[in-house]
XYZ file of C-alpha atoms in Angstrom:
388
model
C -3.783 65.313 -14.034
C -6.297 64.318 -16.627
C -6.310 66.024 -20.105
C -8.756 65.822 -23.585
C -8.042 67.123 -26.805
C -10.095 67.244 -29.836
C -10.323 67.399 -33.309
C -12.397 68.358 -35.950
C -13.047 66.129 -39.226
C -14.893 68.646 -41.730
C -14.469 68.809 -45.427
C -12.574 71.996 -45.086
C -10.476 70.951 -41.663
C -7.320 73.357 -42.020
C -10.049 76.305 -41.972
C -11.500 74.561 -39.506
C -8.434 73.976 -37.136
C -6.864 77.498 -38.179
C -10.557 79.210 -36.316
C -9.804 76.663 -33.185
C -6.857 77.968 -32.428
C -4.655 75.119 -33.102
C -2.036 76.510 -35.234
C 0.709 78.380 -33.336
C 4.103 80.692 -33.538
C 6.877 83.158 -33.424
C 7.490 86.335 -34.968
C 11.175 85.587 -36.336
C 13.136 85.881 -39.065
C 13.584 81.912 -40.221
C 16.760 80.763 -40.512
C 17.710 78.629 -44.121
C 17.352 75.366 -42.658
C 13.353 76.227 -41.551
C 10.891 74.143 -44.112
C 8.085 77.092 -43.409
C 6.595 78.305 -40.487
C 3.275 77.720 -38.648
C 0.866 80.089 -36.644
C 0.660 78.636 -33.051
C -1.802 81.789 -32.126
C -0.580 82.193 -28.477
C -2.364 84.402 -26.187
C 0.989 86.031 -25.385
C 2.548 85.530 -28.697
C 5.053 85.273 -30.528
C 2.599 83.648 -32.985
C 5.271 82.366 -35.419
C 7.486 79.232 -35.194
C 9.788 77.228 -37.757
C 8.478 74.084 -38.961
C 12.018 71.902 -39.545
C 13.323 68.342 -40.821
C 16.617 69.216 -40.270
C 16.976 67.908 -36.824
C 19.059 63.536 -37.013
C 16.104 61.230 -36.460
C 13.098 63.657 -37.491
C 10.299 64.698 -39.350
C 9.250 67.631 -39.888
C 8.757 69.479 -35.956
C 8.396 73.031 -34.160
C 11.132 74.127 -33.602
C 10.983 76.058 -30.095
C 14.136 76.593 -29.657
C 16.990 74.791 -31.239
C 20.033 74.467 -29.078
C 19.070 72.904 -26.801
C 16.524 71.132 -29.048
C 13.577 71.597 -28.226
C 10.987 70.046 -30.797
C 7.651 70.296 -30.380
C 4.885 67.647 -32.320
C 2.654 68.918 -35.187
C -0.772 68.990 -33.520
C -2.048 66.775 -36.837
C 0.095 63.930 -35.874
C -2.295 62.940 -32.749
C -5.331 62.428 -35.529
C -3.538 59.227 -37.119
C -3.343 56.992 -33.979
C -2.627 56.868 -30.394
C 0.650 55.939 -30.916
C 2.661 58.432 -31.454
C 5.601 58.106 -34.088
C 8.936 58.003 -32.980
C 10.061 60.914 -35.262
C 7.309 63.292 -34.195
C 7.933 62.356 -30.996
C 8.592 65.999 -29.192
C 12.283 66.585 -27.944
C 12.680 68.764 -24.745
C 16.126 69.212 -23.335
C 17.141 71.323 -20.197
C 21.209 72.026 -21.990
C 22.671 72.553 -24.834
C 25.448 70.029 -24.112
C 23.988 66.693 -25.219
C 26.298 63.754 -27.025
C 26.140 63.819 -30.796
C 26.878 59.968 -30.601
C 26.933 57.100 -28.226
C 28.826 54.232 -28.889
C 27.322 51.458 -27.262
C 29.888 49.273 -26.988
C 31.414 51.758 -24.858
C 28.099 52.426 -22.786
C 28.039 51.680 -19.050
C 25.087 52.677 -16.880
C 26.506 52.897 -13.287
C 24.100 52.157 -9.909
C 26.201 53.254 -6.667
C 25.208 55.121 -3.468
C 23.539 53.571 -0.496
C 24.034 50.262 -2.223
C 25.906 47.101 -1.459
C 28.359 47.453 -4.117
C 28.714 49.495 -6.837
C 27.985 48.165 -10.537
C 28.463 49.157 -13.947
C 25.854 48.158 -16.215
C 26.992 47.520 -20.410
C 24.059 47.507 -23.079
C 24.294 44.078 -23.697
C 23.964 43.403 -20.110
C 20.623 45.373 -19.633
C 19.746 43.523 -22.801
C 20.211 40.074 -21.206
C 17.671 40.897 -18.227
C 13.887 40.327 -18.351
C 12.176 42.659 -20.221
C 8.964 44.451 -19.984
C 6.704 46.394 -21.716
C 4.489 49.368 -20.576
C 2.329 52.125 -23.055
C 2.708 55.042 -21.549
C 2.168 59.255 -21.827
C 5.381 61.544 -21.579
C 4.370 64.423 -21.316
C 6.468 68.080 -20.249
C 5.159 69.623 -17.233
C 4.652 73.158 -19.415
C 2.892 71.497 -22.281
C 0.733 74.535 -23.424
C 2.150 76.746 -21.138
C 1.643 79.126 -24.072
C -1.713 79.198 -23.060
C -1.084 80.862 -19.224
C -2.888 84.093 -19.232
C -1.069 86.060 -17.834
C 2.280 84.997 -19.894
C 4.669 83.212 -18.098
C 8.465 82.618 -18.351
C 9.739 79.285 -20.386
C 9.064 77.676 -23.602
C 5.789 78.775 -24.793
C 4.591 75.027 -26.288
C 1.070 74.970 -27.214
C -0.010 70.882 -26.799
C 2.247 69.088 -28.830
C 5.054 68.671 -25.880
C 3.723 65.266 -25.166
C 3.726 62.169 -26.930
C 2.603 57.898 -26.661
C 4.593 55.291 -26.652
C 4.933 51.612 -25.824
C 8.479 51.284 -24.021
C 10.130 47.914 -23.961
C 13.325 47.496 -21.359
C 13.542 46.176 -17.728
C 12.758 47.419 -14.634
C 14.497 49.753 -12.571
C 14.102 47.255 -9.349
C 15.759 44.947 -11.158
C 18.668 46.552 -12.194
C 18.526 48.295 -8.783
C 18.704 44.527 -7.591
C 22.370 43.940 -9.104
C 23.705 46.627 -6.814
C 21.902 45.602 -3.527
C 19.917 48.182 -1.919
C 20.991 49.141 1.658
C 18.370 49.594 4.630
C 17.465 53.152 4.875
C 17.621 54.360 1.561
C 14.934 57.059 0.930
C 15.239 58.119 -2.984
C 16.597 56.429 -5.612
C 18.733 59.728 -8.057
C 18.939 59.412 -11.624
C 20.895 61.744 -13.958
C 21.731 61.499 -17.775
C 24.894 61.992 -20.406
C 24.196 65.924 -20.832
C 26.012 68.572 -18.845
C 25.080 72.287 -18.212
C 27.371 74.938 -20.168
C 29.163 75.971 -17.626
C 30.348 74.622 -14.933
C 28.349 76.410 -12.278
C 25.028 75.426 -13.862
C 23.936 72.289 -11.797
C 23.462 68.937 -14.009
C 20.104 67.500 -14.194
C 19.036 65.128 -11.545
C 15.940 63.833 -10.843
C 14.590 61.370 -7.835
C 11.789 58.938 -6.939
C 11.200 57.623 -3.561
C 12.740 54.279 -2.748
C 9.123 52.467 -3.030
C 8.220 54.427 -5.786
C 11.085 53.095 -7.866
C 10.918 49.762 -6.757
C 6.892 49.284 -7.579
C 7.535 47.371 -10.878
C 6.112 49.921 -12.797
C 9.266 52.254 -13.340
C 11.454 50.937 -15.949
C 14.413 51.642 -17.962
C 13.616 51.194 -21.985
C 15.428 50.895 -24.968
C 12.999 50.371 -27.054
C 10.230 52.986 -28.300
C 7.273 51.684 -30.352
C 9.516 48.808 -31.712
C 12.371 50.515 -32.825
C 15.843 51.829 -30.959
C 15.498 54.870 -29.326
C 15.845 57.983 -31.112
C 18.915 59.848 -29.839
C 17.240 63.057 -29.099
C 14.709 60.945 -26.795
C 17.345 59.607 -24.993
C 19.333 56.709 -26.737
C 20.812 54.330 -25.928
C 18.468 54.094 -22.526
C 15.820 56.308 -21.269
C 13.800 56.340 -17.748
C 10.326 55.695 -18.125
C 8.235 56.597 -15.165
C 4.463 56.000 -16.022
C 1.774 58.880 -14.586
C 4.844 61.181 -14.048
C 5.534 64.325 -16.034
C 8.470 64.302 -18.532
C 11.103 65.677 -16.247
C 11.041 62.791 -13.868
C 11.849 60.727 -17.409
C 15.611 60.794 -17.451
C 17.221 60.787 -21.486
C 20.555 58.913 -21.949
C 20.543 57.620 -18.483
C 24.157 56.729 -17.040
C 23.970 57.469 -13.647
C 21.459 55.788 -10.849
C 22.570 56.874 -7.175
C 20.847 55.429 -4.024
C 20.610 57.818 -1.284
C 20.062 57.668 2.323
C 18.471 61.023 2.821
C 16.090 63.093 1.231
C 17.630 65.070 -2.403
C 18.164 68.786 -2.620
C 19.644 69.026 -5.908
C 18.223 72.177 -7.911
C 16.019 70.223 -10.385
C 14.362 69.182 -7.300
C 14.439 71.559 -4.776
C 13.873 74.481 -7.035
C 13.522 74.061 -10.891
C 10.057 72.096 -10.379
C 7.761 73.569 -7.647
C 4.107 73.867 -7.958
C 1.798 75.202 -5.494
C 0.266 72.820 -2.945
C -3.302 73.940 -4.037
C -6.035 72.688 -6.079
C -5.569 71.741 -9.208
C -1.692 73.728 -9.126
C -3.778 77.140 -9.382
C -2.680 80.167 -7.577
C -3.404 83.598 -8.964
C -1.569 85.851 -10.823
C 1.047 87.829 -8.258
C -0.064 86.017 -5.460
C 2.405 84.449 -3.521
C 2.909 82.354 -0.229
C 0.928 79.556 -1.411
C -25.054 74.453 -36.275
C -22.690 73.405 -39.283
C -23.438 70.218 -41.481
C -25.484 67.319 -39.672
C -23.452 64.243 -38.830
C -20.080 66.441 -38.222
C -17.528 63.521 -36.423
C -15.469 65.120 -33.464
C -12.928 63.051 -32.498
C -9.757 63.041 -30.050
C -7.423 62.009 -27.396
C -7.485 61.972 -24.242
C -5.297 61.160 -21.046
C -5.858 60.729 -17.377
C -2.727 61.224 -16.086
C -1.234 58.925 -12.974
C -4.469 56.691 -13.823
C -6.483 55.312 -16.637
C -9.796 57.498 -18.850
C -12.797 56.467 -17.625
C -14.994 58.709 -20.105
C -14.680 61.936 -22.391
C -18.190 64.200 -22.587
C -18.528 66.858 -25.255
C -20.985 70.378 -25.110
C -22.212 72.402 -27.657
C -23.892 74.444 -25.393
C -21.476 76.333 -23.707
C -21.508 73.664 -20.610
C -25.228 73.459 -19.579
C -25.653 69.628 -21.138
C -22.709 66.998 -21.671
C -23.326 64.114 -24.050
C -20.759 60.801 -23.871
C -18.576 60.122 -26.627
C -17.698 56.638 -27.267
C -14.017 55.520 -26.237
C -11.762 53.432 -28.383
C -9.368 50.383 -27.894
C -7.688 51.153 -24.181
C -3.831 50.811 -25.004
C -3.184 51.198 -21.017
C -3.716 53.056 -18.519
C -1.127 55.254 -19.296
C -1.488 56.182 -22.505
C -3.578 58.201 -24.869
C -7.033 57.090 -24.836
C -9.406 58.163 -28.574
C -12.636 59.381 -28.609
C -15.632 60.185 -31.504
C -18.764 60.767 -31.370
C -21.439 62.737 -33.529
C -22.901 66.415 -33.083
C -25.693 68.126 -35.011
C -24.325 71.220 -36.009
C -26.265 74.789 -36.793
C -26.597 75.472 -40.785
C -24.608 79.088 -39.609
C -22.656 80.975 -37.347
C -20.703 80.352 -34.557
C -20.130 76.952 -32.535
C -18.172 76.302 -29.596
C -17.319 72.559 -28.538
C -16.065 71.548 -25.053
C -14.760 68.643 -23.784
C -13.410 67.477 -20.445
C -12.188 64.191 -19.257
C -12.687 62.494 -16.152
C -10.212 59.677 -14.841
C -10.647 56.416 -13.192
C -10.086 58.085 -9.935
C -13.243 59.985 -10.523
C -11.277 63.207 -11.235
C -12.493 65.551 -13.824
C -10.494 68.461 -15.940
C -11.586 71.689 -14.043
C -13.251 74.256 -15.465
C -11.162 77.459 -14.830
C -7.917 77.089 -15.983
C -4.687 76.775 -13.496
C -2.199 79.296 -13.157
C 1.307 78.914 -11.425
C 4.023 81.060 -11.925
C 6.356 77.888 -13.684
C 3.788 77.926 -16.188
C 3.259 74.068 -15.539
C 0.598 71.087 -15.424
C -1.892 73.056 -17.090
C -5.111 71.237 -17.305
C -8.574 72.853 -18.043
C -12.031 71.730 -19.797
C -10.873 72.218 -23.844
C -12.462 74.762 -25.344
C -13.112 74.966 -30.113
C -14.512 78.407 -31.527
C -15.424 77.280 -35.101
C -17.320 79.215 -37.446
C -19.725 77.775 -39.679
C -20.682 78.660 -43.446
């Protein structure tokens, strides 16, 4: 998965922005608590969605939905810095039953399973252990799925369901360390304070193979840019698995269960398939398988499980590709800026592209994806502008 995004600095940037297509919605009637409303301009529609600060912890978001909360990130916040503040921070939750409070002096965080004993883990002791830091992406799996053409089932986000952090805690192998891994564990289960709404529903699990959490990299944080955790991004301790979409990234983790053979719990066995294709693309039904001179562009980009090697920009509807110039590099996980210059035409129309390519040499492809899940969109960004 690599990913850019851009912006446009021009003395008039909402027009601008409004004629990119980077406004979105939903055609509602708002309720009393909605600050106003923004146009998303989805494909698929609905166009109209409820801009809120009503939500503990939060700015003003998107509201997508709003039990359970799901909170997408004003597309202007990405322009201020690669970090990306803890209340814009987008909220995604699977159900609507999610702890109003924790109290953490009541908190235990319990590792059992294919272990050698089973251990219950306080706040205080998680903050006793060696701590690390990583900067890292989360990002949900249908981030712009509001873009899939044709329109496919499940929150219709257009980018903003992904934010940048830099995560403080300790590593999972550590903690997984206290309880004594047996020989022949496979997967390593994790699993957070929220419950379905009815009993039936199955509870949101998620695993990582047994090397996979034990690499060092996978941590448990409880720290987000500095500060506590927000708890609608998963106070008091959240699962931060770098280069891995958002679902793998456990909120209010409580639960961490060993196992000895391979998991077939419906978050994994069913709720997140893609196809085993290039790039996640199958198609649709099929199944077994010149403005003013000087203009700055400017924007983010990502490269997924690995680090950005470079962003290239066209005017030219793809026939030439200049270099823009990258920023600091917070990590190999994170968001990575760009700028650069263009020479636009005194009239008309314009349209920019931009693509990405990753230190593994992969670049963003140039037909978009499709999957019936409506996930891991990724495609060569495309800005209509109009000049006058």
């Amino acid at each position: 998965m690599n990913a850019s995004e851009l912006f446009i600095r021009t003395p008039n940037r909402r027009r601008f922005l409004r004629s990119a297509g980077i406004l979105g919605g939903m055609a509602a009637t708002f309720p009393a608590w909605a600050d106003t409303y923004i146009d998303l301009d989805l494909p698929g529609g609905p166009d109209k969605r409820e801009l809120s600060t009503a939500f503990p912890q939060k700015a003003q978001m998107i509201v997508q939905r709003t039990r359970p909360p799901l909170l997408e990130t004003p597309w202007d916040i990405y322009d201020h810095s690669v970090f990306t503040p803890n209340d814009r921070f987008f909220v995604r939750w699977h159900w609507a039953v999610i702890p109003e409070h924790v109290d953490v002096t009541e908190f235990k965080l319990t590792v059992r399973g294919h272990v050698n004993q089973v251990v219950s883990l306080s706040l205080a002791d998680l903050l006793a252990m060696p701590r690390v830091e990583v900067v890292a992406i989360c990002q949900c799996s249908g981030n712009s799925r509001g873009f899939f053409q044709p329109r496919v089932a499940g929150a219709q986000w257009q980018n903003g369901a992904m934010g940048n952090a830099q995560w403080t805690g300790v590593r999972l192998r550590d903690v997984l360390d206290r309880a004594g891994v047996k020989a022949g564990a496979v997967a390593v289960r994790s699993s957070g304070l929220d419950d379905p709404v009815v009993p039936a529903a199955p509870k949101v699990m998620k695993p990582l193979d047994i090397d996979h959490a034990r690499d060092g990299e996978v941590m448990l944080a409880f720290q987000m840019n500095g500060e506590q955790l927000p708890l609608l991004n998963g106070f008091p301790v959240r699962l931060i698995v770098p280069g891995w979409y958002g679902d793998y990234w456990i909120k209010m983790l409580s639960d961490i269960e060993v196992l000895n053979a391979p998991d077939q719990n419906w978050f994994e066995a069913v709720g997140y398939r893609v196809p085993d294709t290039p790039h996640a693309s199958v198609k649709p039904g099929e199944t077994g398988f010149k403005t003013v001179a000087g203009v700055t562009v400017r924007g983010i980009a990502l490269g997924g499980n690995s680090g950005v090697a470079q962003v290239e920009l066209s005017a030219d509807g793809g026939q030439s590709w200049q270099k823009t110039t990258l920023d600091r590099d917070e990590g190999t996980y994170g968001f990575r800026q760009w700028s650069t210059q263009i020479t636009a035409p005194p009239s008309g129309s314009l349209t920019l592209q931009v693509r990405c390519t990753n230190t593994k040499g992969e670049v963003q492809p140039a037909e978009p994806n499709w999957n019936g899940g409506g996930f891991m969109r990724n495609v060569i960004e495309r800005v209509q502008l109009k000049v006058a």
